PDB file of C-alpha atoms in Angstrom:
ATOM      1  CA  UNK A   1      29.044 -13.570   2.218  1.00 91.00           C
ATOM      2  CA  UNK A   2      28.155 -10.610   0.022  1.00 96.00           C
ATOM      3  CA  UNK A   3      29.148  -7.126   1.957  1.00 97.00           C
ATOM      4  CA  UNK A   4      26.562  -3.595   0.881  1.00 97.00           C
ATOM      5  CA  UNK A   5      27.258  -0.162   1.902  1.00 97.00           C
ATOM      6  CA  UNK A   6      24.698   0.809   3.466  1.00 98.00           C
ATOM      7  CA  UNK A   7      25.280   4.125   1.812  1.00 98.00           C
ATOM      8  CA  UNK A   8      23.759   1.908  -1.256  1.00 98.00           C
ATOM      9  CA  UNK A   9      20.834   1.596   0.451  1.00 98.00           C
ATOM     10  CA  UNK A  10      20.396   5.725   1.494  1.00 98.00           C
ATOM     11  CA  UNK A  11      20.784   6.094  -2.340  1.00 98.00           C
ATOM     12  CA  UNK A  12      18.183   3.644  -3.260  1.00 98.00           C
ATOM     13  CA  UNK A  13      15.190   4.533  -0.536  1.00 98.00           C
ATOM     14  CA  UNK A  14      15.737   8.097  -1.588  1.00 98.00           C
ATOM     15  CA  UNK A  15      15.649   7.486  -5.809  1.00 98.00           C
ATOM     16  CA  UNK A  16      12.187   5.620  -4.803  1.00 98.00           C
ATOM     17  CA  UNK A  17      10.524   7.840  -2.513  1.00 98.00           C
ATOM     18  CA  UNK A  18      10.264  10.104  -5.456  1.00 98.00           C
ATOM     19  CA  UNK A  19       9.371   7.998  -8.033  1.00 98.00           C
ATOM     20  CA  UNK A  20       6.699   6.423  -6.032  1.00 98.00           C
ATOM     21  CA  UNK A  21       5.452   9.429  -5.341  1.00 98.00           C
ATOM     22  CA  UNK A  22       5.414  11.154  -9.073  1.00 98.00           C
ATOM     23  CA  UNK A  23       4.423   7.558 -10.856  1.00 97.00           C
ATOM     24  CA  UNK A  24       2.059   5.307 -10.280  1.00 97.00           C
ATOM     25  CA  UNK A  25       2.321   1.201 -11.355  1.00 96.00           C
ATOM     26  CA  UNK A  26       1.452   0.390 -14.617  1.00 96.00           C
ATOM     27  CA  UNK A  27      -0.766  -2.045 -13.093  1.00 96.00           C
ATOM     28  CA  UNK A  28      -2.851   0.530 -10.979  1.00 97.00           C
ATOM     29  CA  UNK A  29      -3.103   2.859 -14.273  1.00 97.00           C
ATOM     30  CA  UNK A  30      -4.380  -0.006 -16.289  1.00 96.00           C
ATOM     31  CA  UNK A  31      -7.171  -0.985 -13.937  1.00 97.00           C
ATOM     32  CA  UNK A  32      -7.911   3.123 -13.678  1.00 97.00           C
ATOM     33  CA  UNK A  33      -8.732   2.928 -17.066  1.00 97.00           C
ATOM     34  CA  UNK A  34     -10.446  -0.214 -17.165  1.00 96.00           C
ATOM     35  CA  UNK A  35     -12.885   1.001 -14.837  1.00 95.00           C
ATOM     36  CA  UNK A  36     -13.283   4.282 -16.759  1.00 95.00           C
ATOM     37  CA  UNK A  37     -14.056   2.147 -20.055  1.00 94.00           C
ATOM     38  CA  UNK A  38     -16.792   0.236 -17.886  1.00 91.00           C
ATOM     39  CA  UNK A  39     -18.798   3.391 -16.457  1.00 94.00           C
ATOM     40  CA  UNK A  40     -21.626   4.678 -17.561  1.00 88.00           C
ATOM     41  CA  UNK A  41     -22.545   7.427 -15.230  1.00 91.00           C
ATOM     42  CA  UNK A  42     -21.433  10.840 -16.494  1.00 95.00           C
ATOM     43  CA  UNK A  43     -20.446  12.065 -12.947  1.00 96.00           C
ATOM     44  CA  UNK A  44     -18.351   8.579 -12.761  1.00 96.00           C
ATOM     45  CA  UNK A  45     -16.692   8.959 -16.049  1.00 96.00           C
ATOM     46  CA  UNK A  46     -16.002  12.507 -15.270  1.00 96.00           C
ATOM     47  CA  UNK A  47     -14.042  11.437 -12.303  1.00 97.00           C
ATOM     48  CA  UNK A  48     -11.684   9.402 -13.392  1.00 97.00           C
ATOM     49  CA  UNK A  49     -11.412  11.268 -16.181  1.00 97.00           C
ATOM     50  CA  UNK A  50     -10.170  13.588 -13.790  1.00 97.00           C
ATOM     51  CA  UNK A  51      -8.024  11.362 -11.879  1.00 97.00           C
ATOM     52  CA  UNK A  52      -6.502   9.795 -15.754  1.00 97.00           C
ATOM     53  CA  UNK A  53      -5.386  13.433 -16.294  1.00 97.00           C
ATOM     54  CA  UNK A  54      -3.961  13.997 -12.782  1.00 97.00           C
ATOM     55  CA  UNK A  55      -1.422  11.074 -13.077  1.00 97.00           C
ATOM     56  CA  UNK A  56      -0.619  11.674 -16.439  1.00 97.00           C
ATOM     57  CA  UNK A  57       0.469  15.344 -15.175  1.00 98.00           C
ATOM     58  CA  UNK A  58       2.304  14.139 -12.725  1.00 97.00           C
ATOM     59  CA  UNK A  59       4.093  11.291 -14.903  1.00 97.00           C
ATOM     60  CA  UNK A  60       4.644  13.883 -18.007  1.00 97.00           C
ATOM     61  CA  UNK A  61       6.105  16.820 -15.151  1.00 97.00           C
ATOM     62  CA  UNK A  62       7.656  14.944 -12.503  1.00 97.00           C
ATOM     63  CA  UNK A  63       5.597  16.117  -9.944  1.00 97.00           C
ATOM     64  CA  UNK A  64       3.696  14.376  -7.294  1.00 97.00           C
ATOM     65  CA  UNK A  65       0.272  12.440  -7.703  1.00 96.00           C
ATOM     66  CA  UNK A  66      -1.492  13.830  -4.172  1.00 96.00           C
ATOM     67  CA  UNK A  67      -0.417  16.430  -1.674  1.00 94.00           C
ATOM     68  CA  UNK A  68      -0.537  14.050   1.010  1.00 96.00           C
ATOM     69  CA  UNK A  69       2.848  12.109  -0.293  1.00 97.00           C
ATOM     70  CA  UNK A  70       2.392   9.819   2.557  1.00 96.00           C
ATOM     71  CA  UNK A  71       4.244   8.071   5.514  1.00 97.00           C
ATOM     72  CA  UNK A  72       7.346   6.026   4.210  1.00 98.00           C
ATOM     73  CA  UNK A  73       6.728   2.256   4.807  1.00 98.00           C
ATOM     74  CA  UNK A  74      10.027   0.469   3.460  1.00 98.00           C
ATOM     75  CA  UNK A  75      10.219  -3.279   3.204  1.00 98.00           C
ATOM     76  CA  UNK A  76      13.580  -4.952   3.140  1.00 98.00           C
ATOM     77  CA  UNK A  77      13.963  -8.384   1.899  1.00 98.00           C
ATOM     78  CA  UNK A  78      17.181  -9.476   3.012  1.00 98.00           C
ATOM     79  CA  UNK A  79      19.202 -12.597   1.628  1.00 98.00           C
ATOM     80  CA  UNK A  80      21.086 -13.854   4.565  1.00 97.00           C
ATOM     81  CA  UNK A  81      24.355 -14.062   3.055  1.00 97.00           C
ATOM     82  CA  UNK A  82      24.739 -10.139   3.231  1.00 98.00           C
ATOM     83  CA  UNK A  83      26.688  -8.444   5.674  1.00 97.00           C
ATOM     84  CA  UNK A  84      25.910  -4.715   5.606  1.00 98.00           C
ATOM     85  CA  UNK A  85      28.900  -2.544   6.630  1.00 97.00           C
ATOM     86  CA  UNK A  86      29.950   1.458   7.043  1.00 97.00           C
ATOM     87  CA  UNK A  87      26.904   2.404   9.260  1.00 97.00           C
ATOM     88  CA  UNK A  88      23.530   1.798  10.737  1.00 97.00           C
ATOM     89  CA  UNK A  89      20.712   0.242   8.261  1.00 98.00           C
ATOM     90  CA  UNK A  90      18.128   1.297   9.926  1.00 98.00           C
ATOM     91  CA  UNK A  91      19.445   5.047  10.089  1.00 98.00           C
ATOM     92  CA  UNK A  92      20.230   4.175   6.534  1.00 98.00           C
ATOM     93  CA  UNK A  93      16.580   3.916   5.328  1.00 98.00           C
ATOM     94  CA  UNK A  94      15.699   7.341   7.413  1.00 98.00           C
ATOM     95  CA  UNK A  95      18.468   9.088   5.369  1.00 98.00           C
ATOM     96  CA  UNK A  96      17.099   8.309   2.214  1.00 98.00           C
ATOM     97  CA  UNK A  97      13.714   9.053   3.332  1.00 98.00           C
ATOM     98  CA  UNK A  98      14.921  12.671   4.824  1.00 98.00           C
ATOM     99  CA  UNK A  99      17.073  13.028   1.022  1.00 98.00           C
ATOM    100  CA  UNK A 100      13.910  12.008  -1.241  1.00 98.00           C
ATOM    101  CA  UNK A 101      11.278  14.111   0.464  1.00 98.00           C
ATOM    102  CA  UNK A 102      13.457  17.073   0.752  1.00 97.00           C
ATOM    103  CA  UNK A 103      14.744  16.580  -2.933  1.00 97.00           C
ATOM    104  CA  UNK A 104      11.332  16.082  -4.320  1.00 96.00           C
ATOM    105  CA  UNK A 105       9.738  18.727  -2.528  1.00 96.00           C
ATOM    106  CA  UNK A 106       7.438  16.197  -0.783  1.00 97.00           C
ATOM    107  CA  UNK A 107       5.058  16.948   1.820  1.00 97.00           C
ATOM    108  CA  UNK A 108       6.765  16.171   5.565  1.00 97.00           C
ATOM    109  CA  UNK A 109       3.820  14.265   7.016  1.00 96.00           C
ATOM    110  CA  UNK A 110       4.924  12.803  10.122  1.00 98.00           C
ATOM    111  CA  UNK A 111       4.976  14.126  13.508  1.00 98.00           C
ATOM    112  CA  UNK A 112       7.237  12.834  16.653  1.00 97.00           C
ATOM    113  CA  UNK A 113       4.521  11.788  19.334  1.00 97.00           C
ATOM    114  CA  UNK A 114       1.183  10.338  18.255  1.00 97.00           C
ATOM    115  CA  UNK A 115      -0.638  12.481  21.453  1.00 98.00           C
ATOM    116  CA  UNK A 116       1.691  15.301  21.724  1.00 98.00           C
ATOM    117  CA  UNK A 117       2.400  15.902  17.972  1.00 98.00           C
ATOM    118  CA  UNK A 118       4.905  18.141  16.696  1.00 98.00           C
ATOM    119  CA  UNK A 119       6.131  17.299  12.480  1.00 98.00           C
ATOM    120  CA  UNK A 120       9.602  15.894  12.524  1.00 98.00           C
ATOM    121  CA  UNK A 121      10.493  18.333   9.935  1.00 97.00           C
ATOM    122  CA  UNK A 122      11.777  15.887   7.390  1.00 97.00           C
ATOM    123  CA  UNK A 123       9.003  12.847   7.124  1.00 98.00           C
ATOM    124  CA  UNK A 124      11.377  10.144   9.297  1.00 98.00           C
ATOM    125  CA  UNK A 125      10.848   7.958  10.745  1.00 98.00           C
ATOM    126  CA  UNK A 126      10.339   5.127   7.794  1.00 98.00           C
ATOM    127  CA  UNK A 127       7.753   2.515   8.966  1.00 98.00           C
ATOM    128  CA  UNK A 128      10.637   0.025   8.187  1.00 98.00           C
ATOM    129  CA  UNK A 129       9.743  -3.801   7.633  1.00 98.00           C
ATOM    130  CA  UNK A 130      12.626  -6.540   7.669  1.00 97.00           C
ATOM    131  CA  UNK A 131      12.716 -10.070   6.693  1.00 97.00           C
ATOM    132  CA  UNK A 132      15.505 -12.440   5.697  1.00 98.00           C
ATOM    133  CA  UNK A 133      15.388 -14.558   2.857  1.00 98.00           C
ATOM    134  CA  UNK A 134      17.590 -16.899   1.068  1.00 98.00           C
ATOM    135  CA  UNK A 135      20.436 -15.441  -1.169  1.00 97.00           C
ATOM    136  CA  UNK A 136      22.351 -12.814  -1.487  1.00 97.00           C
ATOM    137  CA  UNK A 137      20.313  -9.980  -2.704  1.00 97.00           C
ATOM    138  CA  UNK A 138      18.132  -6.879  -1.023  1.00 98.00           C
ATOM    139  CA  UNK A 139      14.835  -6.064  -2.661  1.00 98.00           C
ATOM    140  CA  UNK A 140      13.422  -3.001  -1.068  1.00 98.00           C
ATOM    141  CA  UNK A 141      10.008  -1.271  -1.876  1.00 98.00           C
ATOM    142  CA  UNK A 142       9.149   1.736  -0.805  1.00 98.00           C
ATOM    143  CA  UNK A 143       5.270   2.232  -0.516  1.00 97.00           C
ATOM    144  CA  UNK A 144       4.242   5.817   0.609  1.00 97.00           C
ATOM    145  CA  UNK A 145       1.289   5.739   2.710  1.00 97.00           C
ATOM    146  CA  UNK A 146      -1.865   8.823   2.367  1.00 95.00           C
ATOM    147  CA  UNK A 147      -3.843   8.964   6.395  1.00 95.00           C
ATOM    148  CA  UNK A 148      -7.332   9.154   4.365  1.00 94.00           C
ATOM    149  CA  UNK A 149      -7.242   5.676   3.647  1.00 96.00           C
ATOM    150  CA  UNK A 150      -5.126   4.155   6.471  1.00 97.00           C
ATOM    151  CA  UNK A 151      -7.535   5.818   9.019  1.00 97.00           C
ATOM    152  CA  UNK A 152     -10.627   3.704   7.184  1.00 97.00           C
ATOM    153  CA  UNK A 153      -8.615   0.580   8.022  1.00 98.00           C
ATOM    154  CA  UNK A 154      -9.595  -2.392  10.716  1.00 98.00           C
ATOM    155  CA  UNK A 155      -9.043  -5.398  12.341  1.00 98.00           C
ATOM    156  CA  UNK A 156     -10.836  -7.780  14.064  1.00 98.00           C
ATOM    157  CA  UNK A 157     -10.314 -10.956  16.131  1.00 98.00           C
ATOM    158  CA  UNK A 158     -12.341 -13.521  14.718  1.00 98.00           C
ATOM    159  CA  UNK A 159     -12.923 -16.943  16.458  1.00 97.00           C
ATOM    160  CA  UNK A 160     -13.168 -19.714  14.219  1.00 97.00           C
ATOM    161  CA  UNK A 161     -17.031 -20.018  14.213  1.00 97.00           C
ATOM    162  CA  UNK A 162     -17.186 -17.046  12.289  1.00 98.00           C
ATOM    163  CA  UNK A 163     -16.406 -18.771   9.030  1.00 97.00           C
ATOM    164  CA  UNK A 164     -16.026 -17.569   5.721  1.00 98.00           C
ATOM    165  CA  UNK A 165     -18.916 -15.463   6.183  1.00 98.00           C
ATOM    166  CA  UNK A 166     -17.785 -13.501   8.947  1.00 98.00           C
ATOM    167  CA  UNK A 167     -14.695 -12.454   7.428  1.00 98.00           C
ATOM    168  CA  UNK A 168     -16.617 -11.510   3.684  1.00 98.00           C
ATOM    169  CA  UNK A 169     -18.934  -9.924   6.161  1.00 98.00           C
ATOM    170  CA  UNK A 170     -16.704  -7.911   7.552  1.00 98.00           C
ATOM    171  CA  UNK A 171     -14.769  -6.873   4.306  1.00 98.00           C
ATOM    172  CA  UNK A 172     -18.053  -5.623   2.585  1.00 98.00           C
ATOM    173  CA  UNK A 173     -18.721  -3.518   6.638  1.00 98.00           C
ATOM    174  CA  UNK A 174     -14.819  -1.872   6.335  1.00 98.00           C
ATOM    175  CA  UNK A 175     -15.944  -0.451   2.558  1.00 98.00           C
ATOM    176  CA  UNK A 176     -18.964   0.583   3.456  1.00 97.00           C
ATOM    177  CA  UNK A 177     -18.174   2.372   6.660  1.00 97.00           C
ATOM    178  CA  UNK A 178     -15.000   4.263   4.654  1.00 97.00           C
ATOM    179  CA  UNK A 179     -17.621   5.105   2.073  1.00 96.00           C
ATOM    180  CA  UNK A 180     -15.634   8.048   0.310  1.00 96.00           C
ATOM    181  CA  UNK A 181     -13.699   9.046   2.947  1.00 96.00           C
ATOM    182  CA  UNK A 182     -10.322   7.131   1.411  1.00 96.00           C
ATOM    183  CA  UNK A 183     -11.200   8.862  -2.290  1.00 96.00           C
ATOM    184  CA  UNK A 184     -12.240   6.267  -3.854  1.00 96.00           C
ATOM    185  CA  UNK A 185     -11.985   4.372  -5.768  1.00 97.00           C
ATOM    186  CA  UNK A 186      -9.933   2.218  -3.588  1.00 97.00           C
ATOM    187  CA  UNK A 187      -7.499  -1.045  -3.683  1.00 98.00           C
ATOM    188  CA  UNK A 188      -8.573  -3.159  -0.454  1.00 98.00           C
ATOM    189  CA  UNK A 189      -5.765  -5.310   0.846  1.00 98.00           C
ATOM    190  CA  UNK A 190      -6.887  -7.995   3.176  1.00 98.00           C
ATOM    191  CA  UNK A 191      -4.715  -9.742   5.518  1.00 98.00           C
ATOM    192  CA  UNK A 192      -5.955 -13.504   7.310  1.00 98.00           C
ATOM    193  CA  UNK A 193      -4.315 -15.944  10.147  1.00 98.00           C
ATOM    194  CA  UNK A 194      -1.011 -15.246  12.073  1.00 98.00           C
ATOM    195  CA  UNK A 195      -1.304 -12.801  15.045  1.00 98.00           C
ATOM    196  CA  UNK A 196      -2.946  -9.315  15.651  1.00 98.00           C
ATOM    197  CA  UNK A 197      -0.455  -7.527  14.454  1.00 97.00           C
ATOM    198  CA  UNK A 198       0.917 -10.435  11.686  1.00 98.00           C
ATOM    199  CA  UNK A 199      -2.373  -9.921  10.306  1.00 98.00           C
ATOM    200  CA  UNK A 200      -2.026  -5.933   9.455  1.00 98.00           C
ATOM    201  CA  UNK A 201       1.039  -6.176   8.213  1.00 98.00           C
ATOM    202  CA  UNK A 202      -0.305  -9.104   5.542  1.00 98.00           C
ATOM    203  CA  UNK A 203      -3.057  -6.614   4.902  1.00 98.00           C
ATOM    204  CA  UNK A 204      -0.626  -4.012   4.584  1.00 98.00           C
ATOM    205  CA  UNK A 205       1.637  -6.471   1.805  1.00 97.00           C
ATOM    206  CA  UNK A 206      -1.331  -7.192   0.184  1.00 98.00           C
ATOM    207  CA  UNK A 207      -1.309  -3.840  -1.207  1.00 97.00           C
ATOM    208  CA  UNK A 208       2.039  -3.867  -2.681  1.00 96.00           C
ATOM    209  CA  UNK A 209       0.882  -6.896  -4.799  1.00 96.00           C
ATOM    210  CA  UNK A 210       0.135  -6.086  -8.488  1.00 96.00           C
ATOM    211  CA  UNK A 211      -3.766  -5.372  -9.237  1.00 96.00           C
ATOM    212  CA  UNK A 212      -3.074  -8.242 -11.876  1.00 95.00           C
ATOM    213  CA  UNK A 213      -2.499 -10.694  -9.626  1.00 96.00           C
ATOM    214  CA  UNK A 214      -4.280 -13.410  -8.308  1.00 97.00           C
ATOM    215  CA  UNK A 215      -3.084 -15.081  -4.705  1.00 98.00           C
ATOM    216  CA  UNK A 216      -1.706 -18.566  -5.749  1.00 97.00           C
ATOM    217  CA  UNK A 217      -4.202 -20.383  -3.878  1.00 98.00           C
ATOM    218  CA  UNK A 218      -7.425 -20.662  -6.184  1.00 98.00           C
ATOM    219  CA  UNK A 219      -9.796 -20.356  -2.878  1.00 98.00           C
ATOM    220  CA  UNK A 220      -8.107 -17.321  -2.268  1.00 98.00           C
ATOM    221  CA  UNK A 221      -8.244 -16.412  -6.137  1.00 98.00           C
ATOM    222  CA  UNK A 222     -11.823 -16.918  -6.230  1.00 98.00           C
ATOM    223  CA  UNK A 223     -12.142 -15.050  -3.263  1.00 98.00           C
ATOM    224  CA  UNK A 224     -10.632 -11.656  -4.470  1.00 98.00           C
ATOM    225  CA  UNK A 225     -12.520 -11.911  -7.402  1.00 98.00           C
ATOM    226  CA  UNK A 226     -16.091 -12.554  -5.666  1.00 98.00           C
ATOM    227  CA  UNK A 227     -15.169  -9.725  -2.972  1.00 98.00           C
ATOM    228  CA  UNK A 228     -13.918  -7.149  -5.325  1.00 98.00           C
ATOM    229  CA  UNK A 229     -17.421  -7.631  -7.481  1.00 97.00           C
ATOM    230  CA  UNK A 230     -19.468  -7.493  -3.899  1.00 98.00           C
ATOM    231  CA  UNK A 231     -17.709  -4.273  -3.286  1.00 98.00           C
ATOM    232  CA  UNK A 232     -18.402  -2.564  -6.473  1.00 97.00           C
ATOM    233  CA  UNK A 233     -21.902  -3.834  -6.106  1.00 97.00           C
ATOM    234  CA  UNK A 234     -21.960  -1.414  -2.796  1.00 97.00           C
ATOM    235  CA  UNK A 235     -22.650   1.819  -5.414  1.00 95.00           C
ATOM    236  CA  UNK A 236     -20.233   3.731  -3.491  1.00 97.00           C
ATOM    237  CA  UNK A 237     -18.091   4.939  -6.561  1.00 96.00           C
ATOM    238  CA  UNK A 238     -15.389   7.297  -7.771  1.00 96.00           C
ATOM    239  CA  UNK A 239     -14.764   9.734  -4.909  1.00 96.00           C
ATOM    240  CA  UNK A 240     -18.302   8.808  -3.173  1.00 95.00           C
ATOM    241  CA  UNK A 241     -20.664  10.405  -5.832  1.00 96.00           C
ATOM    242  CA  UNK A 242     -21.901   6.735  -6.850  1.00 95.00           C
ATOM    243  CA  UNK A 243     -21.136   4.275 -10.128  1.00 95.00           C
ATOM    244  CA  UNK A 244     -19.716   0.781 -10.354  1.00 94.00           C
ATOM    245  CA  UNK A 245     -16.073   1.308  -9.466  1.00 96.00           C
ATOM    246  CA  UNK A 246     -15.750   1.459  -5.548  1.00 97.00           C
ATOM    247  CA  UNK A 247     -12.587  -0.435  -5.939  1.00 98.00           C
ATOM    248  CA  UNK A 248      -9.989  -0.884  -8.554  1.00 97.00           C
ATOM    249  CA  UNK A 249      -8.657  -3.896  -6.865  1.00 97.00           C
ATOM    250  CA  UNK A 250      -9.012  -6.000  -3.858  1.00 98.00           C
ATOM    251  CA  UNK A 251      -5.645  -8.255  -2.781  1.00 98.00           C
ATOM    252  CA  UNK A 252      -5.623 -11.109  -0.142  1.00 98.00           C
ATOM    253  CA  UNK A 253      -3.060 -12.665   1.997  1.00 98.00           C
ATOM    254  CA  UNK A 254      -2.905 -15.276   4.450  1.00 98.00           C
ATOM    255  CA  UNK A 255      -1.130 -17.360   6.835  1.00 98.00           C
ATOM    256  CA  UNK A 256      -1.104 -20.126   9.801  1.00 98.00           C
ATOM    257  CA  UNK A 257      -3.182 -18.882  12.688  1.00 98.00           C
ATOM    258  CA  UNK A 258      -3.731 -20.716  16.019  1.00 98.00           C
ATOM    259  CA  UNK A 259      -6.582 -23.094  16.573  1.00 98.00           C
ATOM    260  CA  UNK A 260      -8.601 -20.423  18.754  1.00 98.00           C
ATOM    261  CA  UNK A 261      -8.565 -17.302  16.368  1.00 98.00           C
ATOM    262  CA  UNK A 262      -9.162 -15.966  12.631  1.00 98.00           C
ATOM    263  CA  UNK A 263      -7.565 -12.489  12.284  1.00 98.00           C
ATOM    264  CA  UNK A 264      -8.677 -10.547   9.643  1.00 98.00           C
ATOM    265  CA  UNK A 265      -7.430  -7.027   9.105  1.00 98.00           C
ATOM    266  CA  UNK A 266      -8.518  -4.771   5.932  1.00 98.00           C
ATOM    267  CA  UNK A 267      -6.163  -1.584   4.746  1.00 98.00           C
ATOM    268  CA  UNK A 268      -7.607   0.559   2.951  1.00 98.00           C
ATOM    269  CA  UNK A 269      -5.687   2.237  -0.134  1.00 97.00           C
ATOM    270  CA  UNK A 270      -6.865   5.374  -2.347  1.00 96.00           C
ATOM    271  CA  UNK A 271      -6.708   5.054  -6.129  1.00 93.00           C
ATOM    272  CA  UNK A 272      -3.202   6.403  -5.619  1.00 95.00           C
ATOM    273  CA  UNK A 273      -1.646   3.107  -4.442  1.00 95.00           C
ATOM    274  CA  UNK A 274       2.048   4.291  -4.837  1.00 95.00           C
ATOM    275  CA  UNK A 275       5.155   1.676  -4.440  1.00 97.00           C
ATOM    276  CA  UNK A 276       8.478   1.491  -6.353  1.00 97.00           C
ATOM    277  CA  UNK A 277      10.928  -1.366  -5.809  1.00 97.00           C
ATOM    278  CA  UNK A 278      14.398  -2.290  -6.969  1.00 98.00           C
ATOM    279  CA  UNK A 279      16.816  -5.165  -6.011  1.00 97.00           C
ATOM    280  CA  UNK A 280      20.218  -4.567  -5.162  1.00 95.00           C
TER     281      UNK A 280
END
């Protein structure tokens, strides 16, 4: 049995809440440029010209990539031979979220009632996610979610008769309706099988996967690759104004489902897909 302070785990949420926030993935910057190298629509290159420049500001000055810095959504992966000791994890995780946006100047974007609003004052409560693995270690990513491309996200309950087509159907209909609402271009994580709400949050790990990376199942491979080219056929483009690059990447993950349903959720992610991780 391994024992972490969870004072260890304050200091680590905090450290990545500001790097996520000031430095985008090598990955993501990679398939920015990629896409730039591919237009040829002046308004297109312009773009993400634009948006090259912007995180290349904020990686050179330390400053953040968007104003909206996002809602912190924390994932724990927890070995189950740890034993965490000297407080509260869960207040932990809020503590270095409270330290890292107030530290790195970050916008506080969350409010205390969805109906009755009113901002917290210090962007906690994380959106914390738990599960325990094997071992003795604690990976934890922090992935700081924009509301222009969450609100562009759905799920549906498929029943099995759908097929394959229903849920590519219904991939291509999510794009289209966000058209450039979520600033595109966008990553597109797509979550299939478990549960209603096992099916968001697959959707919602699909964007923390590198851009790439292909799922290990070659359907699934094939997949990505054959949606991400149907999307970019849609024309929508770099912030809306039209040209090949709708999306920069599109991730799927999947699970067991029961014999009477296909979920399928789709979250939607700007071009400013931000997550840091470390292991502890």
């Amino acid at each position: 049995m391994r024992e972490i302070e969870v004072s260890q785990i304050t200091d680590i949420v905090e450290k990545l809440c500001i790097a996520a926030n000031e430095h985008l993935p090598e990955d993501v910057k990679c398939a920015i440029r990629t896409c730039r190298a591919s237009e040829d629509g002046e308004i297109a290159k312009g773009i993400l010209d634009n948006i090259i420049e912007n995180f290349e500001i904020a990686d050179n000055e330390c400053v953040p990539i968007c104003q909206d810095t996002g809602m912190a959504c924390v994932f724990l992966e927890i070995g189950q031979d740890v034993h965490f000791v000297g407080g509260d994890l869960t207040e932990a995780v809020n503590e270095g979220v409270r330290r890292g946006y107030d530290k790195g100047y970050l916008r506080k974007s969350v409010v205390k009632d969805p109906v009755r609003r009113g901002n917290t004052g210090d962007n906690t409560p994380a959106m914390l996610y738990t599960e325990i693995v094997p071992g003795e270690q604690v990976k934890i990513t922090v992935g700081p979610k924009g509301f222009g491309s969450e609100n562009m996200s759905q799920i549906r309950m498929f029943k099995p008769s759908a097929g394959l087509q229903g849920i590519k159907d219904f991939i291509l209909e999510v794009v289209e309706t966000a058209g450039p609402n979520p600033c595109p271009p966008m990553v597109v994580g797509v979550g299939i099988g478990g549960t209603f709400d096992k099916a968001a949050l697959l959707a919602k790990k699909a964007l923390m996967r590198p851009l790439d990376s292909s799922n290990p199942d070659p359907f699934y491979a094939d997949l990505e690759k054959e949606m991400l080219e149907k999307v970019n056929q849609l024309g929508i483009g770099p912030q809306g104004f039209g040209g090949k690059t709708t999306a920069i990447g599109l991730n799927i993950e999947t699970m067991p489902t029961h014999i009477a349903g296909m979920p399928c959720a789709v979250n939607i992610n700007c071009h400013v897909t931000r997550h840091k991780t470390e292991v502890l």
